[in-house]
Amino acid sequence: MSDRTPPSTRRLLVSGCDVLRVPPEGECDVLRAQDIVVTDGVIEEIRPTGAAAAVHAAEVIHGRGLLAVPGLVNAHTHSPMVLMRGAAEDVTVEGWFNDRVWPMESNLTAADVRLGARLACAEMIRSGVTAFADHYFFPEQIAEAVAETGLRADIAPTYFSSRGQEALEETVRFAETWHGGAGGRVTVSLGPHAPYTVDDGDLRILADHARRLGLRVHIHAAEHLEQTQSSLERRGITPIRVLHETGVLDAGALIAHGCGIVEQDLPLLAEYAGTTAVAYCPKVYLKHALSPLTPVRELLGAGLTVAVGTDGAAGHNTLDVWEALRLVALTQKQAVCDATWMTVSDTLRLAVRGGARALGLQQDIGALEPGMRADIVLTDLSGLHCRPLHDPRAALVYSARASDVRTVVVDGRVLMRDGRLLTVDVPALLDEADARVARILDTSHGRAVQHYDP
Amino acid sequence: MSDRTPPSTRRLLVSGCDVLRVPPEGECDVLRAQDIVVTDGVIEEIRPTGAAAAVHAAEVIHGRGLLAVPGLVNAHTHSPMVLMRGAAEDVTVEGWFNDRVWPMESNLTAADVRLGARLACAEMIRSGVTAFADHYFFPEQIAEAVAETGLRADIAPTYFSSRGQEALEETVRFAETWHGGAGGRVTVSLGPHAPYTVDDGDLRILADHARRLGLRVHIHAAEHLEQTQSSLERRGITPIRVLHETGVLDAGALIAHGCGIVEQDLPLLAEYAGTTAVAYCPKVYLKHALSPLTPVRELLGAGLTVAVGTDGAAGHNTLDVWEALRLVALTQKQAVCDATWMTVSDTLRLAVRGGARALGLQQDIGALEPGMRADIVLTDLSGLHCRPLHDPRAALVYSARASDVRTVVVDGRVLMRDGRLLTVDVPALLDEADARVARILDTSHGRAVQHYDP
């Protein structure tokens, strides 16, 4: 490393932190007392503190006593739904969709979505989420929020066949406009809602567009076993086979949930293992009383990618991936009756490398290594709930909270510094939200964006 | 209310806060903008702010913008095990006991336990836990830690039959010495470890002592289904029937876990419904891959008390009852396949009123009402993860974190004020812990406090 850095280079130094290494396989470990050198948004070098000549950096973050972890990836959410947080509790899945969420969503304007997305970005930055896969209406509003707040996102514009061909074409135009936007921080996937709300013809058209544009398809499928059974009764094939027959799997798919993935789906999914990911969002499955859960062990065994998501905050109540990844470990151990499975290291790997693959960004993010984009989260494990700190990896999975995140860097830019958000005016956003929520929550009109009958 | 307060009276005013009401049945609700007047450790009055003449109070806490909730109760823990947090991950139940925890526990000295209990008290105060039911060795050390930190606890001295009669008599002496100690904040239960580690004769002796002294018995029983099956095979009766036959249920029991409570136990338990409680600690059941879970619906249906616990931090990794109560709702909805069950209000009720009953303190704590001891937790729900705040009750169950706790009052004394612990020197404790842990974690000696073979 030379100090004769060209003057145009933007350099950031994170000094003296410990660094969590998350290898593609095997145990994670922690390197003590490292400097992370970031140049133009890329991790240039990670080296022991004091081991080499000083680096000239425009910006220095003192990381002593903090653990740098790869930015968490929220592999499935509907970010603007933070506006409906806590507004649909203790109801059935059908009631949740038909009486609460889909009627409330019919109230949303583009400005509401912009506001919700900004709030969501702020919440995610604060909790150490540096990238997310979104699926929602008014996607350009979300893209603008991502651009301005500095996060990284893959955005899928939600499409129902009931919205018609013009809406379908709009989603394709959004993709053409925004894929690779915000300096590469925004990517786009196509977003048919689900096989039970999008007909096969539209799925085929969108899969074709995805292949043409080099995009992936982000879709809800086999969300729970009843959906799979319903699909088998109505048309004789599982939702996963629908994705196969319509070309969605061939395009490369991020499948949300998959609690209803059944044994006969596994050989089919295995054919597309390299390009298929399943986002596992356990908090909402428990809350919606779903059983069985996503067959994560079988999916990983078949070579697929599994990643961690929160789903929208109308179900999950937070966008907190710490909470989600802890539940990944807890629910999967119980689901397969094996306390030695879904280890601490495997759980961390799903949350970062799994998430990166789910977004198609495994070349860029998911680990702190030279050549990767600098999405770095500095966590403080000195709190009473983490001490004594025998094993920082276990602390990350089983003790740490979003509030232990101190500093967040995305693409080499500092978005939160020592707990202070630098790209979002939170009080102004909250005032605006409070002024809008009564209208958003009103369901007296009887409208809904869709009827749930999978 | 008069201002001519006797000069000896210690008065605390919590002004302008919202107050969570947790009724014995039905929905919880929130009273806006209240003053809580506390006299000599008792809630004297809760009244709208500004509705009456000013109160002379030695101490005022400004509660505006905060929600006062009844102090959380941790109904089953082993507080000093915070020293082993994160030191037994990804292992079977047998490995957890026989290779990790029971060998490590053989290293513990009285001074270690004192330190661990102080750390645990600090962690619980910080997270809004105001009372806990403990079960451990060196109980007088825990009692001293509770006395000095200002918390409230029911302490059961752990007893194995392998320790012999002198040890049994010691536990009784501890009860005689400490029950009602620390100004009434310390109560004692007798603590036979479990029916598989304490023989029937000792269970009978301890149950007799409990009745004689007016104490309850805190015991692990039917921790999981295999234990119940093993008991049926070895001796033809379930662990719950053992508790009945030895008089433990008759004395009044706090049963830890109970995942292995089976249908035939329910009529038996129902006979003792008024004096029997089960502490449900879901995080450790998931982590230990246990299935089925405690039959909470059946237990509540039979009139028993169910409360929320963390178990020790060697399994739970935190002593965070927010985390535990959230998992109560999530796991119970899934366990009975009913998303409308274990509502937000019911969950909160278990965590406070259930906990109070589990500790035999339902006359004193578990709700913010005139005449109750003043165990008050001020929470700040203004964080991004709770906003917009449509429903503070839902936020408490599904969004809030221990780090949202600002101020904690126990028995009218302020133990944490705006995030600052007033009764614990945390840095000194942590230094001491770091100096002791290598010895505590060493299992090379091959000793153990007991062998697990239920």
Short mmCIF file of N, CA and C in Angstrom, two decimals, chain B residues 219-334:
data_model
loop_
_atom_site.label_atom_id
_atom_site.label_comp_id
_atom_site.label_asym_id
_atom_site.label_seq_id
_atom_site.Cartn_x
_atom_site.Cartn_y
_atom_site.Cartn_z
N ILE B 219 -38.80 -25.99 41.63
CA ILE B 219 -38.18 -27.24 41.18
C ILE B 219 -38.30 -27.40 39.67
N HIS B 220 -37.25 -27.98 39.07
CA HIS B 220 -37.34 -28.40 37.66
C HIS B 220 -38.14 -29.70 37.60
N ALA B 221 -39.10 -29.77 36.72
CA ALA B 221 -39.81 -31.05 36.58
C ALA B 221 -40.41 -31.18 35.20
N ALA B 222 -40.40 -32.42 34.70
CA ALA B 222 -40.93 -32.69 33.36
C ALA B 222 -40.35 -31.69 32.37
N GLU B 223 -39.03 -31.53 32.43
CA GLU B 223 -38.40 -30.50 31.60
C GLU B 223 -38.62 -30.76 30.12
N HIS B 224 -38.59 -32.03 29.74
CA HIS B 224 -39.01 -32.37 28.38
C HIS B 224 -39.59 -33.78 28.36
N LEU B 225 -40.17 -34.11 27.23
CA LEU B 225 -40.97 -35.32 27.16
C LEU B 225 -40.15 -36.58 27.46
N GLU B 226 -38.90 -36.58 27.08
CA GLU B 226 -38.05 -37.75 27.34
C GLU B 226 -37.93 -38.00 28.84
N GLN B 227 -37.88 -36.93 29.62
CA GLN B 227 -37.81 -37.11 31.08
C GLN B 227 -39.08 -37.78 31.60
N THR B 228 -40.20 -37.36 31.06
CA THR B 228 -41.47 -37.96 31.49
C THR B 228 -41.50 -39.43 31.11
N GLN B 229 -41.09 -39.71 29.88
CA GLN B 229 -41.08 -41.11 29.42
C GLN B 229 -40.12 -41.94 30.25
N SER B 230 -38.96 -41.38 30.55
CA SER B 230 -37.97 -42.08 31.36
C SER B 230 -38.54 -42.37 32.76
N SER B 231 -39.22 -41.40 33.33
CA SER B 231 -39.82 -41.59 34.66
C SER B 231 -40.89 -42.68 34.60
N LEU B 232 -41.68 -42.66 33.55
CA LEU B 232 -42.71 -43.70 33.41
C LEU B 232 -42.06 -45.08 33.28
N GLU B 233 -40.98 -45.15 32.53
CA GLU B 233 -40.30 -46.44 32.36
C GLU B 233 -39.64 -46.91 33.66
N ARG B 234 -38.97 -45.99 34.34
CA ARG B 234 -38.19 -46.38 35.52
C ARG B 234 -39.08 -46.68 36.72
N ARG B 235 -40.17 -45.88 36.87
CA ARG B 235 -40.94 -46.02 38.11
C ARG B 235 -42.44 -45.98 37.92
N GLY B 236 -42.90 -45.87 36.68
CA GLY B 236 -44.32 -46.03 36.40
C GLY B 236 -45.18 -44.80 36.62
N ILE B 237 -44.57 -43.70 37.03
CA ILE B 237 -45.37 -42.47 37.21
C ILE B 237 -44.63 -41.29 36.60
N THR B 238 -45.37 -40.25 36.29
CA THR B 238 -44.76 -39.06 35.69
C THR B 238 -44.06 -38.23 36.76
N PRO B 239 -43.16 -37.35 36.34
CA PRO B 239 -42.51 -36.46 37.32
C PRO B 239 -43.53 -35.61 38.08
N ILE B 240 -44.60 -35.21 37.42
CA ILE B 240 -45.61 -34.39 38.11
C ILE B 240 -46.28 -35.21 39.21
N ARG B 241 -46.52 -36.50 38.93
CA ARG B 241 -47.12 -37.34 39.98
C ARG B 241 -46.13 -37.54 41.14
N VAL B 242 -44.86 -37.58 40.82
CA VAL B 242 -43.86 -37.64 41.90
C VAL B 242 -44.01 -36.40 42.81
N LEU B 243 -44.19 -35.25 42.21
CA LEU B 243 -44.36 -34.03 43.01
C LEU B 243 -45.62 -34.12 43.87
N HIS B 244 -46.65 -34.74 43.33
CA HIS B 244 -47.87 -34.92 44.10
C HIS B 244 -47.63 -35.88 45.26
N GLU B 245 -47.03 -37.01 44.96
CA GLU B 245 -46.91 -38.06 45.98
C GLU B 245 -45.95 -37.66 47.11
N THR B 246 -45.01 -36.79 46.80
CA THR B 246 -44.05 -36.38 47.82
C THR B 246 -44.50 -35.11 48.56
N GLY B 247 -45.66 -34.58 48.21
CA GLY B 247 -46.18 -33.41 48.92
C GLY B 247 -45.68 -32.08 48.39
N VAL B 248 -44.91 -32.13 47.32
CA VAL B 248 -44.37 -30.87 46.78
C VAL B 248 -45.50 -29.99 46.24
N LEU B 249 -46.43 -30.60 45.51
CA LEU B 249 -47.54 -29.79 44.97
C LEU B 249 -48.39 -29.24 46.11
N ASP B 250 -48.54 -30.01 47.13
CA ASP B 250 -49.35 -29.56 48.26
C ASP B 250 -48.72 -28.35 48.95
N ALA B 251 -47.39 -28.30 48.95
CA ALA B 251 -46.72 -27.15 49.58
C ALA B 251 -46.88 -25.88 48.76
N GLY B 252 -47.13 -26.07 47.45
CA GLY B 252 -47.16 -24.91 46.54
C GLY B 252 -45.88 -24.91 45.74
N ALA B 253 -46.00 -25.08 44.42
CA ALA B 253 -44.80 -25.29 43.62
C ALA B 253 -44.68 -24.30 42.47
N LEU B 254 -43.45 -23.89 42.25
CA LEU B 254 -43.07 -23.21 41.01
C LEU B 254 -42.29 -24.23 40.20
N ILE B 255 -42.91 -24.70 39.13
CA ILE B 255 -42.31 -25.75 38.30
C ILE B 255 -41.61 -25.10 37.11
N ALA B 256 -40.34 -25.36 36.97
CA ALA B 256 -39.60 -24.82 35.83
C ALA B 256 -39.77 -25.73 34.63
N HIS B 257 -40.19 -25.13 33.51
CA HIS B 257 -40.21 -25.76 32.19
C HIS B 257 -41.49 -26.56 31.91
N GLY B 258 -41.56 -27.78 32.33
CA GLY B 258 -42.81 -28.51 32.12
C GLY B 258 -43.15 -28.83 30.68
N CYS B 259 -42.13 -28.85 29.78
CA CYS B 259 -42.42 -29.25 28.40
C CYS B 259 -42.91 -30.70 28.35
N GLY B 260 -42.55 -31.46 29.37
CA GLY B 260 -42.96 -32.86 29.41
C GLY B 260 -44.21 -33.11 30.25
N ILE B 261 -44.96 -32.07 30.55
CA ILE B 261 -46.25 -32.27 31.22
C ILE B 261 -47.21 -32.90 30.21
N VAL B 262 -47.78 -34.04 30.60
CA VAL B 262 -48.64 -34.78 29.66
C VAL B 262 -50.09 -34.74 30.14
N GLU B 263 -50.95 -35.24 29.29
CA GLU B 263 -52.39 -35.11 29.54
C GLU B 263 -52.80 -35.65 30.91
N GLN B 264 -52.22 -36.78 31.29
CA GLN B 264 -52.62 -37.38 32.57
C GLN B 264 -52.20 -36.53 33.76
N ASP B 265 -51.27 -35.59 33.55
CA ASP B 265 -50.86 -34.70 34.65
C ASP B 265 -51.88 -33.60 34.92
N LEU B 266 -52.68 -33.28 33.92
CA LEU B 266 -53.49 -32.07 34.02
C LEU B 266 -54.54 -32.13 35.14
N PRO B 267 -55.29 -33.22 35.28
CA PRO B 267 -56.26 -33.25 36.40
C PRO B 267 -55.57 -33.13 37.75
N LEU B 268 -54.40 -33.73 37.85
CA LEU B 268 -53.63 -33.67 39.09
C LEU B 268 -53.20 -32.23 39.37
N LEU B 269 -52.65 -31.58 38.39
CA LEU B 269 -52.22 -30.19 38.57
C LEU B 269 -53.41 -29.30 38.88
N ALA B 270 -54.54 -29.59 38.26
CA ALA B 270 -55.72 -28.75 38.47
C ALA B 270 -56.15 -28.74 39.94
N GLU B 271 -55.88 -29.83 40.65
CA GLU B 271 -56.23 -29.87 42.08
C GLU B 271 -55.46 -28.81 42.87
N TYR B 272 -54.28 -28.45 42.37
CA TYR B 272 -53.43 -27.48 43.06
C TYR B 272 -53.33 -26.17 42.27
N ALA B 273 -54.34 -25.92 41.44
CA ALA B 273 -54.22 -24.81 40.49
C ALA B 273 -53.89 -23.48 41.18
N GLY B 274 -54.50 -23.24 42.32
CA GLY B 274 -54.33 -21.94 42.97
C GLY B 274 -52.94 -21.68 43.49
N THR B 275 -52.16 -22.73 43.68
CA THR B 275 -50.84 -22.54 44.28
C THR B 275 -49.71 -23.08 43.41
N THR B 276 -50.03 -23.45 42.17
CA THR B 276 -49.00 -24.00 41.29
C THR B 276 -48.76 -23.08 40.11
N ALA B 277 -47.51 -22.85 39.81
CA ALA B 277 -47.14 -22.04 38.66
C ALA B 277 -46.11 -22.79 37.82
N VAL B 278 -46.14 -22.54 36.53
CA VAL B 278 -45.13 -23.11 35.63
C VAL B 278 -44.40 -21.97 34.96
N ALA B 279 -43.08 -22.01 35.04
CA ALA B 279 -42.26 -20.98 34.39
C ALA B 279 -41.87 -21.48 33.01
N TYR B 280 -42.26 -20.71 32.01
CA TYR B 280 -42.07 -21.07 30.60
C TYR B 280 -40.90 -20.24 30.06
N CYS B 281 -39.89 -20.90 29.55
CA CYS B 281 -38.63 -20.25 29.12
C CYS B 281 -38.33 -20.64 27.68
N PRO B 282 -39.10 -20.15 26.73
CA PRO B 282 -39.08 -20.74 25.38
C PRO B 282 -37.74 -20.67 24.66
N LYS B 283 -36.94 -19.64 24.90
CA LYS B 283 -35.70 -19.54 24.12
C LYS B 283 -34.83 -20.78 24.33
N VAL B 284 -34.76 -21.24 25.56
CA VAL B 284 -33.88 -22.39 25.79
C VAL B 284 -34.49 -23.68 25.24
N TYR B 285 -35.81 -23.76 25.17
CA TYR B 285 -36.40 -24.98 24.60
C TYR B 285 -36.09 -25.06 23.11
N LEU B 286 -36.22 -23.93 22.43
CA LEU B 286 -35.88 -23.94 21.00
C LEU B 286 -34.40 -24.25 20.82
N LYS B 287 -33.58 -23.60 21.62
CA LYS B 287 -32.13 -23.77 21.46
C LYS B 287 -31.72 -25.21 21.74
N HIS B 288 -32.39 -25.84 22.68
CA HIS B 288 -32.09 -27.24 22.98
C HIS B 288 -32.92 -28.19 22.13
N ALA B 289 -33.61 -27.64 21.14
CA ALA B 289 -34.32 -28.46 20.14
C ALA B 289 -35.41 -29.33 20.76
N LEU B 290 -36.06 -28.79 21.80
CA LEU B 290 -37.11 -29.56 22.47
C LEU B 290 -38.44 -29.42 21.74
N SER B 291 -39.16 -30.52 21.73
CA SER B 291 -40.48 -30.55 21.14
C SER B 291 -41.19 -31.74 21.77
N PRO B 292 -42.41 -31.63 22.23
CA PRO B 292 -43.27 -30.45 22.23
C PRO B 292 -42.82 -29.43 23.27
N LEU B 293 -43.48 -28.26 23.23
CA LEU B 293 -43.25 -27.22 24.23
C LEU B 293 -44.24 -27.39 25.38
N THR B 294 -44.03 -26.64 26.42
CA THR B 294 -44.94 -26.62 27.57
C THR B 294 -46.38 -26.41 27.10
N PRO B 295 -47.32 -27.23 27.58
CA PRO B 295 -48.72 -27.07 27.14
C PRO B 295 -49.39 -25.90 27.84
N VAL B 296 -48.98 -24.70 27.46
CA VAL B 296 -49.41 -23.49 28.16
C VAL B 296 -50.93 -23.32 28.11
N ARG B 297 -51.52 -23.58 26.95
CA ARG B 297 -52.97 -23.39 26.84
C ARG B 297 -53.71 -24.31 27.80
N GLU B 298 -53.27 -25.56 27.87
CA GLU B 298 -53.93 -26.51 28.76
C GLU B 298 -53.72 -26.11 30.23
N LEU B 299 -52.53 -25.65 30.55
CA LEU B 299 -52.25 -25.25 31.94
C LEU B 299 -53.10 -24.06 32.35
N LEU B 300 -53.17 -23.06 31.48
CA LEU B 300 -54.01 -21.91 31.79
C LEU B 300 -55.47 -22.33 31.87
N GLY B 301 -55.86 -23.23 30.96
CA GLY B 301 -57.23 -23.72 30.97
C GLY B 301 -57.58 -24.44 32.26
N ALA B 302 -56.59 -25.09 32.86
CA ALA B 302 -56.82 -25.80 34.12
C ALA B 302 -56.70 -24.86 35.33
N GLY B 303 -56.48 -23.59 35.06
CA GLY B 303 -56.46 -22.61 36.14
C GLY B 303 -55.10 -22.36 36.77
N LEU B 304 -54.07 -22.98 36.23
CA LEU B 304 -52.73 -22.76 36.80
C LEU B 304 -52.18 -21.41 36.37
N THR B 305 -51.15 -20.99 37.05
CA THR B 305 -50.42 -19.79 36.67
C THR B 305 -49.29 -20.17 35.73
N VAL B 306 -49.15 -19.42 34.65
CA VAL B 306 -47.98 -19.57 33.78
C VAL B 306 -47.23 -18.25 33.81
N ALA B 307 -45.93 -18.35 33.94
CA ALA B 307 -45.09 -17.15 34.01
C ALA B 307 -43.94 -17.29 33.02
N VAL B 308 -43.17 -16.22 32.88
CA VAL B 308 -42.14 -16.14 31.85
C VAL B 308 -40.77 -16.15 32.50
N GLY B 309 -39.89 -17.01 32.03
CA GLY B 309 -38.54 -17.04 32.57
C GLY B 309 -37.49 -17.05 31.48
N THR B 310 -36.27 -16.79 31.91
CA THR B 310 -35.16 -16.85 30.95
C THR B 310 -34.33 -18.11 31.15
N ASP B 311 -34.48 -18.79 32.31
CA ASP B 311 -33.50 -19.81 32.66
C ASP B 311 -32.14 -19.12 32.79
N GLY B 312 -31.09 -19.86 33.00
CA GLY B 312 -29.77 -19.25 33.16
C GLY B 312 -29.20 -18.77 31.83
N ALA B 313 -28.24 -17.86 31.91
CA ALA B 313 -27.67 -17.29 30.70
C ALA B 313 -26.71 -18.23 29.98
N ALA B 314 -26.35 -19.35 30.60
CA ALA B 314 -25.55 -20.34 29.86
C ALA B 314 -26.40 -21.00 28.77
N GLY B 315 -27.72 -20.93 28.93
CA GLY B 315 -28.61 -21.44 27.89
C GLY B 315 -29.27 -20.31 27.11
N HIS B 316 -29.73 -19.30 27.83
CA HIS B 316 -30.55 -18.23 27.26
C HIS B 316 -29.70 -17.08 26.72
N ASN B 317 -28.47 -17.00 27.17
CA ASN B 317 -27.49 -16.00 26.74
C ASN B 317 -27.78 -14.59 27.21
N THR B 318 -28.99 -14.33 27.65
CA THR B 318 -29.31 -13.04 28.25
C THR B 318 -30.26 -13.32 29.41
N LEU B 319 -30.53 -12.29 30.21
CA LEU B 319 -31.59 -12.38 31.22
C LEU B 319 -32.71 -11.43 30.83
N ASP B 320 -32.95 -11.35 29.54
CA ASP B 320 -33.82 -10.35 28.95
C ASP B 320 -35.24 -10.90 28.85
N VAL B 321 -36.12 -10.40 29.71
CA VAL B 321 -37.50 -10.89 29.73
C VAL B 321 -38.31 -10.34 28.56
N TRP B 322 -37.88 -9.23 27.95
CA TRP B 322 -38.54 -8.76 26.72
C TRP B 322 -38.43 -9.83 25.65
N GLU B 323 -37.21 -10.32 25.51
CA GLU B 323 -36.95 -11.38 24.53
C GLU B 323 -37.80 -12.61 24.87
N ALA B 324 -37.84 -12.95 26.15
CA ALA B 324 -38.57 -14.14 26.57
C ALA B 324 -40.07 -13.99 26.33
N LEU B 325 -40.62 -12.83 26.66
CA LEU B 325 -42.08 -12.70 26.53
C LEU B 325 -42.48 -12.66 25.06
N ARG B 326 -41.64 -12.09 24.22
CA ARG B 326 -41.93 -12.12 22.78
C ARG B 326 -41.99 -13.55 22.28
N LEU B 327 -41.06 -14.36 22.76
CA LEU B 327 -41.05 -15.76 22.34
C LEU B 327 -42.21 -16.54 22.95
N VAL B 328 -42.71 -16.10 24.07
CA VAL B 328 -43.93 -16.72 24.61
C VAL B 328 -45.05 -16.60 23.58
N ALA B 329 -45.27 -15.38 23.12
CA ALA B 329 -46.35 -15.16 22.15
C ALA B 329 -46.08 -15.93 20.86
N LEU B 330 -44.87 -15.81 20.34
CA LEU B 330 -44.56 -16.42 19.04
C LEU B 330 -44.65 -17.94 19.10
N THR B 331 -44.02 -18.53 20.10
CA THR B 331 -43.99 -20.00 20.14
C THR B 331 -45.36 -20.56 20.47
N GLN B 332 -46.12 -19.87 21.30
CA GLN B 332 -47.43 -20.43 21.68
C GLN B 332 -48.44 -20.33 20.54
N LYS B 333 -48.37 -19.24 19.77
CA LYS B 333 -49.24 -19.16 18.60
C LYS B 333 -48.95 -20.34 17.67
N GLN B 334 -47.69 -20.57 17.42
CA GLN B 334 -47.35 -21.67 16.51
C GLN B 334 -47.69 -23.03 17.11
#
